[in-house]
Coordinates of C-alpha atoms and ligand atoms in Angstrom, one line a residue:
M1 CA -19.2 20.0 -2.9
S2 CA -18.8 19.1 0.7
H3 CA -18.8 15.6 2.3
P4 CA -20.9 15.7 5.5
K5 CA -19.2 12.5 6.5
C6 CA -15.7 14.1 6.3
R7 CA -14.0 15.4 9.4
K8 CA -12.8 18.6 7.8
C9 CA -16.3 19.5 6.4
A10 CA -17.9 18.7 9.7
D11 CA -15.4 21.1 11.3
K12 CA -16.5 23.7 8.8
C13 CA -13.0 25.0 8.7
G14 CA -13.6 27.3 5.8
K15 CA -14.5 26.9 2.2
G16 CA -11.9 25.9 -0.3
K17 CA -8.8 27.6 1.3
A18 CA -6.4 26.4 3.9
S19 CA -7.0 28.1 7.3
P20 CA -4.4 30.5 8.9
D21 CA -3.4 27.8 11.4
V22 CA -2.7 25.3 8.6
L23 CA -0.8 27.9 6.6
A24 CA 1.4 28.6 9.7
K25 CA 2.1 24.9 10.1
L26 CA 2.9 24.5 6.4
E27 CA 5.3 27.5 6.4
A28 CA 7.1 26.1 9.5
G29 CA 7.2 22.6 8.0
F30 CA 8.5 23.8 4.6
E31 CA 11.3 25.7 6.4
K32 CA 12.2 22.6 8.4
L33 CA 12.3 20.5 5.3
E34 CA 14.2 23.1 3.3
N35 CA 16.9 23.4 6.0
S36 CA 17.2 19.6 6.4
N37 CA 19.5 17.2 4.6
S38 CA 16.5 15.0 3.9
T39 CA 16.8 13.0 0.6
S40 CA 13.1 12.3 0.3
M41 CA 11.3 12.8 -3.0
L42 CA 9.2 15.4 -1.2
K43 CA 12.3 17.4 -0.4
R44 CA 13.6 17.1 -4.0
F45 CA 10.4 18.1 -5.7
L46 CA 8.7 20.6 -3.4
T47 CA 10.4 23.9 -4.4
R48 CA 9.4 27.2 -2.8
E49 CA 7.7 28.2 -6.0
L50 CA 5.6 25.0 -6.0
F51 CA 4.9 25.3 -2.3
D52 CA 3.6 28.8 -2.7
K53 CA 1.4 27.7 -5.5
L54 CA -0.1 24.7 -3.6
K55 CA -0.2 25.8 0.0
F56 CA -3.7 27.5 -0.2
K57 CA -5.4 24.7 -2.0
K58 CA -8.0 22.3 -0.6
T59 CA -9.9 19.4 -2.1
S60 CA -13.7 19.0 -1.8
F61 CA -12.9 16.7 1.1
E62 CA -11.2 19.8 2.6
S63 CA -7.8 18.1 2.5
T64 CA -4.8 20.4 2.4
L65 CA -1.2 20.2 1.4
L66 CA -0.3 19.8 5.1
D67 CA -2.5 16.6 5.2
C68 CA -0.4 15.2 2.4
I69 CA 3.1 16.2 3.5
Q70 CA 3.0 16.1 7.3
S71 CA 4.6 12.7 7.5
G72 CA 7.5 13.7 5.2
I73 CA 8.1 16.8 7.4
E74 CA 8.0 14.8 10.6
N75 CA 10.1 12.0 9.2
L76 CA 13.0 13.5 7.3
D77 CA 14.3 10.0 6.5
S78 CA 11.2 9.2 4.4
G79 CA 11.9 7.8 1.0
I80 CA 8.9 9.4 -0.6
G81 CA 7.4 11.7 2.2
I82 CA 4.0 12.3 0.8
Y83 CA 0.6 10.5 0.9
A84 CA -2.7 11.5 -0.7
A85 CA -5.1 12.6 2.0
D86 CA -8.0 11.8 -0.3
P87 CA -8.4 10.5 -3.9
E88 CA -8.8 14.1 -5.2
C89 CA -5.3 15.1 -3.9
Y90 CA -3.8 13.4 -7.0
Q91 CA -5.5 16.1 -9.1
V92 CA -5.5 19.2 -6.8
F93 CA -1.8 18.7 -5.9
A94 CA -0.9 17.1 -9.2
D95 CA 2.1 19.5 -9.7
L96 CA 3.8 17.8 -6.7
F97 CA 2.4 14.2 -7.0
D98 CA 3.1 13.8 -10.8
P99 CA 6.9 14.2 -10.8
I100 CA 7.1 11.9 -7.8
I101 CA 4.9 9.3 -9.4
E102 CA 6.7 9.5 -12.7
E103 CA 10.1 9.0 -11.1
Y104 CA 9.1 6.2 -8.7
H105 CA 7.1 4.2 -11.3
H106 CA 9.1 5.2 -14.4
V107 CA 6.0 6.4 -16.2
S108 CA 5.4 9.6 -18.2
R109 CA 2.8 12.3 -17.8
T110 CA 0.8 11.1 -20.8
D111 CA 0.9 7.3 -19.9
K112 CA -2.4 5.7 -19.0
Q113 CA -2.8 2.7 -16.7
P114 CA -3.8 -0.4 -18.8
A115 CA -7.2 -1.8 -18.1
T116 CA -7.4 -4.5 -15.4
D117 CA -6.1 -7.8 -16.8
W118 CA -5.5 -10.8 -14.6
G119 CA -4.5 -12.9 -17.6
P120 CA -4.6 -16.7 -17.6
S121 CA -3.6 -17.4 -13.9
T122 CA -2.9 -21.0 -15.0
T123 CA 0.3 -19.6 -16.5
F124 CA 2.0 -19.6 -13.1
G125 CA 3.1 -22.8 -11.5
N126 CA 5.1 -23.6 -8.5
L127 CA 8.5 -21.8 -8.4
D128 CA 10.0 -24.3 -6.0
P129 CA 8.1 -27.7 -6.1
K130 CA 10.6 -29.3 -3.7
G131 CA 10.2 -26.5 -1.2
D132 CA 14.0 -26.0 -0.7
Y133 CA 14.0 -22.2 -1.0
I134 CA 10.6 -20.6 -1.0
V135 CA 9.0 -20.5 2.5
S136 CA 5.8 -18.8 1.4
T137 CA 4.1 -16.8 -1.4
R138 CA 1.7 -13.8 -1.0
V139 CA 0.0 -11.5 -3.5
R140 CA -1.8 -8.4 -2.2
C141 CA -3.8 -5.5 -3.7
C142 CA -5.0 -2.2 -2.1
R143 CA -8.5 -0.9 -2.7
T144 CA -10.3 2.4 -1.9
M145 CA -14.0 2.6 -1.4
K146 CA -15.8 5.4 -3.3
G147 CA -17.1 8.4 -1.3
Y148 CA -14.5 8.3 1.5
P149 CA -11.3 10.3 2.0
F150 CA -8.1 8.6 3.2
N151 CA -6.9 8.3 6.8
P152 CA -5.9 12.0 7.5
C153 CA -9.4 13.3 6.6
M154 CA -11.5 10.4 7.8
T155 CA -14.0 10.7 10.7
E156 CA -14.6 7.9 13.3
E157 CA -17.9 7.4 11.6
N158 CA -16.1 6.8 8.3
Y159 CA -14.0 4.0 9.8
K160 CA -17.2 2.4 11.3
D161 CA -19.1 2.7 8.0
I162 CA -16.4 1.0 6.0
E163 CA -16.0 -1.8 8.5
K164 CA -19.8 -2.3 8.7
Q165 CA -20.1 -2.5 4.9
M166 CA -17.2 -5.0 4.7
Q167 CA -18.7 -7.2 7.5
E168 CA -21.8 -7.6 5.3
V169 CA -19.6 -8.4 2.2
F170 CA -17.6 -11.0 4.2
K171 CA -20.8 -12.8 5.2
G172 CA -21.4 -13.5 1.5
L173 CA -18.0 -15.1 0.9
T174 CA -18.3 -18.9 0.4
K175 CA -16.4 -22.1 -0.4
D176 CA -12.6 -21.5 -0.2
L177 CA -13.1 -17.8 0.7
A178 CA -15.5 -18.4 3.6
G179 CA -14.2 -17.2 7.0
T180 CA -14.5 -14.7 9.8
Y181 CA -14.0 -11.0 10.4
N182 CA -12.0 -10.2 13.5
P183 CA -12.2 -6.5 14.6
L184 CA -9.2 -5.2 16.5
T185 CA -11.5 -3.7 19.1
D186 CA -12.4 -7.2 20.3
M187 CA -9.0 -8.8 19.8
P188 CA -6.9 -9.7 22.9
K189 CA -3.4 -8.3 22.6
E190 CA -1.7 -11.7 22.6
V191 CA -3.9 -12.9 19.7
Q192 CA -3.1 -9.7 17.8
Q193 CA 0.6 -10.1 18.3
R194 CA 0.6 -13.7 17.3
L195 CA -1.2 -12.8 14.0
I196 CA 1.4 -10.1 13.4
D197 CA 4.3 -12.5 14.2
E198 CA 2.8 -15.1 11.8
H199 CA 2.7 -12.5 9.1
Y200 CA -1.1 -12.4 8.8
L201 CA -1.9 -9.1 10.4
F202 CA -0.6 -5.6 10.0
K203 CA 1.6 -4.0 12.6
E204 CA 0.2 -1.1 14.6
G205 CA 0.9 2.1 12.5
D206 CA 4.6 2.8 12.0
R207 CA 6.0 6.3 12.7
F208 CA 5.4 7.3 9.0
L209 CA 1.7 6.4 9.2
Q210 CA 1.4 7.9 12.7
A211 CA 2.7 11.2 11.5
A212 CA 0.4 11.0 8.5
N213 CA -2.6 11.0 10.8
S214 CA -3.4 7.4 9.8
C215 CA -3.9 6.0 13.3
R216 CA -6.6 8.2 14.7
Y217 CA -9.5 6.5 16.6
W218 CA -7.3 3.3 16.6
P219 CA -8.4 0.5 16.8
T220 CA -12.0 1.6 15.8
G221 CA -12.9 0.3 12.3
R222 CA -9.7 -1.7 12.0
G223 CA -9.7 -5.5 11.6
I224 CA -8.8 -8.6 9.6
Y225 CA -10.9 -11.1 7.7
F226 CA -9.5 -14.5 7.0
N227 CA -10.8 -17.8 5.6
K228 CA -10.4 -21.1 7.4
N229 CA -6.7 -21.7 6.6
K230 CA -5.7 -18.0 6.5
S231 CA -4.9 -18.2 2.8
F232 CA -7.3 -15.4 1.9
L233 CA -7.2 -12.3 4.1
V234 CA -8.5 -8.7 4.0
W235 CA -7.2 -5.9 6.2
V236 CA -9.8 -3.2 6.9
G237 CA -8.8 0.4 7.8
E238 CA -5.0 0.1 7.9
E239 CA -3.0 2.2 5.4
D240 CA -5.7 1.8 2.8
H241 CA -9.4 1.2 3.2
L242 CA -8.8 -2.4 2.1
R243 CA -5.8 -4.6 1.6
I244 CA -6.9 -7.8 -0.1
M245 CA -4.4 -10.7 -0.1
S246 CA -3.9 -14.4 -0.8
M247 CA -1.0 -16.3 0.7
Q248 CA 0.2 -19.8 1.5
P249 CA 3.3 -21.8 2.4
G250 CA 5.5 -22.7 -0.5
G251 CA 6.0 -21.4 -4.0
N252 CA 2.8 -22.1 -5.8
V253 CA 2.3 -18.7 -7.3
G254 CA -0.6 -19.8 -9.6
E255 CA -2.7 -21.1 -6.7
V256 CA -2.1 -17.9 -4.7
F257 CA -2.9 -15.7 -7.6
K258 CA -6.1 -17.6 -8.6
R259 CA -7.4 -17.3 -5.1
L260 CA -6.7 -13.5 -5.0
I261 CA -8.5 -13.0 -8.3
S262 CA -11.5 -14.9 -7.0
G263 CA -11.6 -12.9 -3.8
I264 CA -11.2 -9.5 -5.4
N265 CA -13.9 -10.3 -7.9
E266 CA -16.3 -11.4 -5.2
I267 CA -15.8 -8.2 -3.1
G268 CA -15.9 -6.1 -6.3
K269 CA -19.5 -7.3 -6.9
T270 CA -20.7 -5.2 -4.0
I271 CA -18.0 -2.5 -3.3
N272 CA -17.2 0.3 -5.7
F273 CA -13.5 0.7 -5.9
V274 CA -12.0 4.1 -6.8
S275 CA -9.8 4.2 -9.9
N276 CA -9.0 6.6 -12.8
E277 CA -7.5 6.1 -16.3
R278 CA -4.1 7.6 -15.4
F279 CA -3.3 5.9 -12.1
G280 CA -5.6 2.8 -12.1
Y281 CA -6.7 2.0 -8.5
L282 CA -6.1 4.9 -6.2
T283 CA -4.2 4.4 -2.9
F284 CA -3.1 6.4 0.1
C285 CA 0.5 6.1 -0.8
P286 CA 1.6 6.9 -4.4
T287 CA 4.0 4.0 -4.4
N288 CA 1.0 1.6 -4.5
L289 CA -1.0 3.1 -7.4
G290 CA -2.0 1.3 -10.5
T291 CA -2.5 -2.5 -10.1
T292 CA -1.6 -2.0 -6.4
I293 CA -0.1 -5.5 -6.6
R294 CA 2.8 -6.6 -4.4
A295 CA 3.5 -10.2 -5.2
S296 CA 6.2 -11.6 -2.9
V297 CA 8.0 -14.7 -1.8
H298 CA 9.8 -15.3 1.5
I299 CA 12.8 -17.0 0.1
K300 CA 16.0 -18.5 1.6
T301 CA 18.9 -17.0 -0.3
P302 CA 21.7 -17.0 2.2
K303 CA 24.4 -17.1 -0.5
L304 CA 23.1 -14.1 -2.3
G305 CA 22.5 -12.4 1.0
A306 CA 26.2 -12.7 1.8
D307 CA 26.9 -9.9 -0.8
M308 CA 24.0 -7.5 -0.5
A309 CA 25.5 -5.0 -3.0
K310 CA 25.5 -7.8 -5.7
F311 CA 22.1 -9.1 -4.5
Q312 CA 20.6 -5.6 -4.8
E313 CA 22.1 -5.3 -8.3
L314 CA 20.4 -8.6 -9.3
A315 CA 17.1 -7.5 -7.8
D316 CA 17.3 -4.2 -9.6
K317 CA 17.9 -6.0 -12.9
Y318 CA 14.6 -7.9 -12.5
H319 CA 12.7 -4.9 -10.9
L320 CA 12.5 -6.7 -7.6
Q321 CA 12.4 -5.1 -4.2
I322 CA 14.2 -6.7 -1.2
R323 CA 12.6 -6.4 2.2
G324 CA 13.1 -8.2 5.5
A325 CA 10.7 -11.1 6.3
A326 CA 8.7 -9.1 8.8
G327 CA 7.5 -6.6 6.2
E328 CA 8.4 -3.1 5.4
H329 CA 11.2 -1.4 7.3
S330 CA 12.3 -4.9 8.7
E331 CA 15.6 -6.6 8.5
S332 CA 16.0 -10.1 7.1
S333 CA 16.7 -13.0 9.5
A334 CA 18.2 -16.4 9.0
G335 CA 18.9 -15.6 5.4
I336 CA 15.2 -15.3 4.6
Y337 CA 14.3 -12.3 2.4
D338 CA 11.0 -10.9 1.2
L339 CA 11.4 -10.4 -2.6
S340 CA 8.6 -8.7 -4.6
N341 CA 7.8 -6.9 -7.8
K342 CA 8.7 -3.2 -7.5
R343 CA 6.6 -2.0 -10.5
R344 CA 2.8 -1.9 -10.2
L345 CA 1.8 1.2 -12.2
G346 CA 1.9 1.2 -16.1
L347 CA 1.5 -2.6 -16.4
T348 CA -1.3 -5.0 -15.9
E349 CA -1.9 -7.4 -13.0
Y350 CA -0.8 -10.3 -15.2
Q351 CA 2.4 -8.4 -16.1
C352 CA 3.2 -7.7 -12.5
L353 CA 3.0 -11.4 -11.7
Q354 CA 5.0 -12.3 -14.8
E355 CA 7.7 -9.9 -13.7
M356 CA 7.9 -11.3 -10.2
Y357 CA 7.7 -14.9 -11.5
D358 CA 10.5 -14.4 -14.0
G359 CA 12.6 -12.4 -11.5
I360 CA 12.4 -15.0 -8.8
T361 CA 13.2 -17.7 -11.3
E362 CA 16.5 -15.9 -12.0
I363 CA 17.1 -15.3 -8.3
L364 CA 16.7 -19.1 -7.7
K365 CA 19.2 -19.9 -10.5
A366 CA 21.7 -17.4 -9.0
E367 CA 21.3 -18.8 -5.5
K368 CA 21.7 -22.4 -6.7
S369 CA 24.9 -21.5 -8.7
A370 CA 26.4 -19.2 -6.1
K371 CA 29.6 -20.5 -4.4
Ligands
ADP401 P1 2.4 -4.9 2.3 O1 2.8 -6.1 1.6 O2 0.9 -4.8 2.4 O3 3.1 -3.7 1.7 P2 4.3 -5.5 4.4 O4 5.4 -5.5 3.5 O5 4.4 -4.6 5.7 O6 2.9 -5.0 3.8 O7 3.9 -7.0 4.9 C1 2.8 -7.2 5.7 C2 2.9 -8.5 6.4 O8 2.9 -9.5 5.3 C3 4.3 -8.7 7.1 O9 4.1 -9.5 8.2 C4 5.1 -9.6 6.1 O10 6.0 -10.4 6.7 C5 4.0 -10.4 5.4 N1 4.4 -10.9 4.1 C6 4.7 -10.2 3.0 N2 5.0 -11.1 2.0 C7 4.9 -12.3 2.5 C8 5.1 -13.6 2.0 N3 5.5 -13.8 0.8 N4 4.9 -14.7 2.8 C9 4.5 -14.5 4.1 N5 4.3 -13.3 4.7 C10 4.5 -12.2 3.9
DAR402 N1 6.7 6.5 4.8 C1 6.8 6.3 3.4 C2 6.6 4.9 2.9 C3 6.5 4.7 1.5 C4 6.1 3.3 1.0 N2 5.5 2.4 2.0 C5 4.2 2.4 2.3 N3 3.3 3.1 1.6 N4 3.8 1.6 3.2 C6 8.1 6.9 2.9 O1 8.0 8.0 2.3 O2 9.2 6.4 3.2

């Protein structure tokens, strides 16, 4: 089956097998990786035997192993080092993706992702009613639109199609979700930078995404939707086709979660999201599979931050990830940290929120009792 919309098919680069040019790049990349001291999961799991088994394969979108591992070859300091170039990659290159997914998400080969379950969002209240510690709360999901590959294999038309479909969907959002779509193509640089600095908008592709061929045709087909008070937002065309998020100042997790559920359900009435029974909602990066939920707080924990080894130990105990307040690959500033659930595959949406909620509750106790 070929996908006329897909770049690779349009290039007609051959049926079902990687081209000699791709094979040469793969061999050179594998040798570079093999001779490096990279500690990425790609390096650890891609043996020569597995490489030889996978290097000729292509998906029906014409994605190759190179499309998946090029970022990990370019960036030897990657943690993971691999992305799915299209949704089929999780099957075609399963021998490489499976062990990485199982180790990262602590799931087994036979596990199946539970059905979507948002639970009673009224369970979650305000973690910090006085506002002494939690600066803001955000819950985000990633979604893939059926029929399209991911970034490395997308055509300029694909980006435009997805953006056009979403602009129609956004017009139908009402009440608390009503707002405007803001394409990056029309956005003055200073407005873009301010939205990034205020934590609403994604940064321009980092080196990992650049090397994964995720930034071609930029900024075509990229943009951000937000409602009147920027508490419901949708990123279009960044790392995933869609990043859907709800956020607000303070620690009212229940309000943030309820708004996300309402937004996702509204968008889901029109857009077919890609999912399967093993991995739930499929995403470009395997670290985001399953519920795709990252529920985070920006929290002032200067005392815990004074001993990062101990702070990390506490975060690990509650399956929390510590990031800087400017997002991934950023450092904390002024004792404010981004704390979020680490697990998103193998549990329900409700359980992800419960895990974050319970973990942050313990973190607050520890910060309050720290000397
Ligand atoms: P993602 O959450 O989609 O993986 P990042 O971690 O890069 O993406 O965060 C994207 C943006 O969202 C960054 O500007 C980051 O500061 C902001 N952000 C994440 N969590 C929160 C939060 N709880 N409150 C405010 N901004 C947040
Ligand atoms: N470059 C990837 C990042 C993995 C997780 N972050 C994402 N998906 N934004 C790595 O292998 O480090």
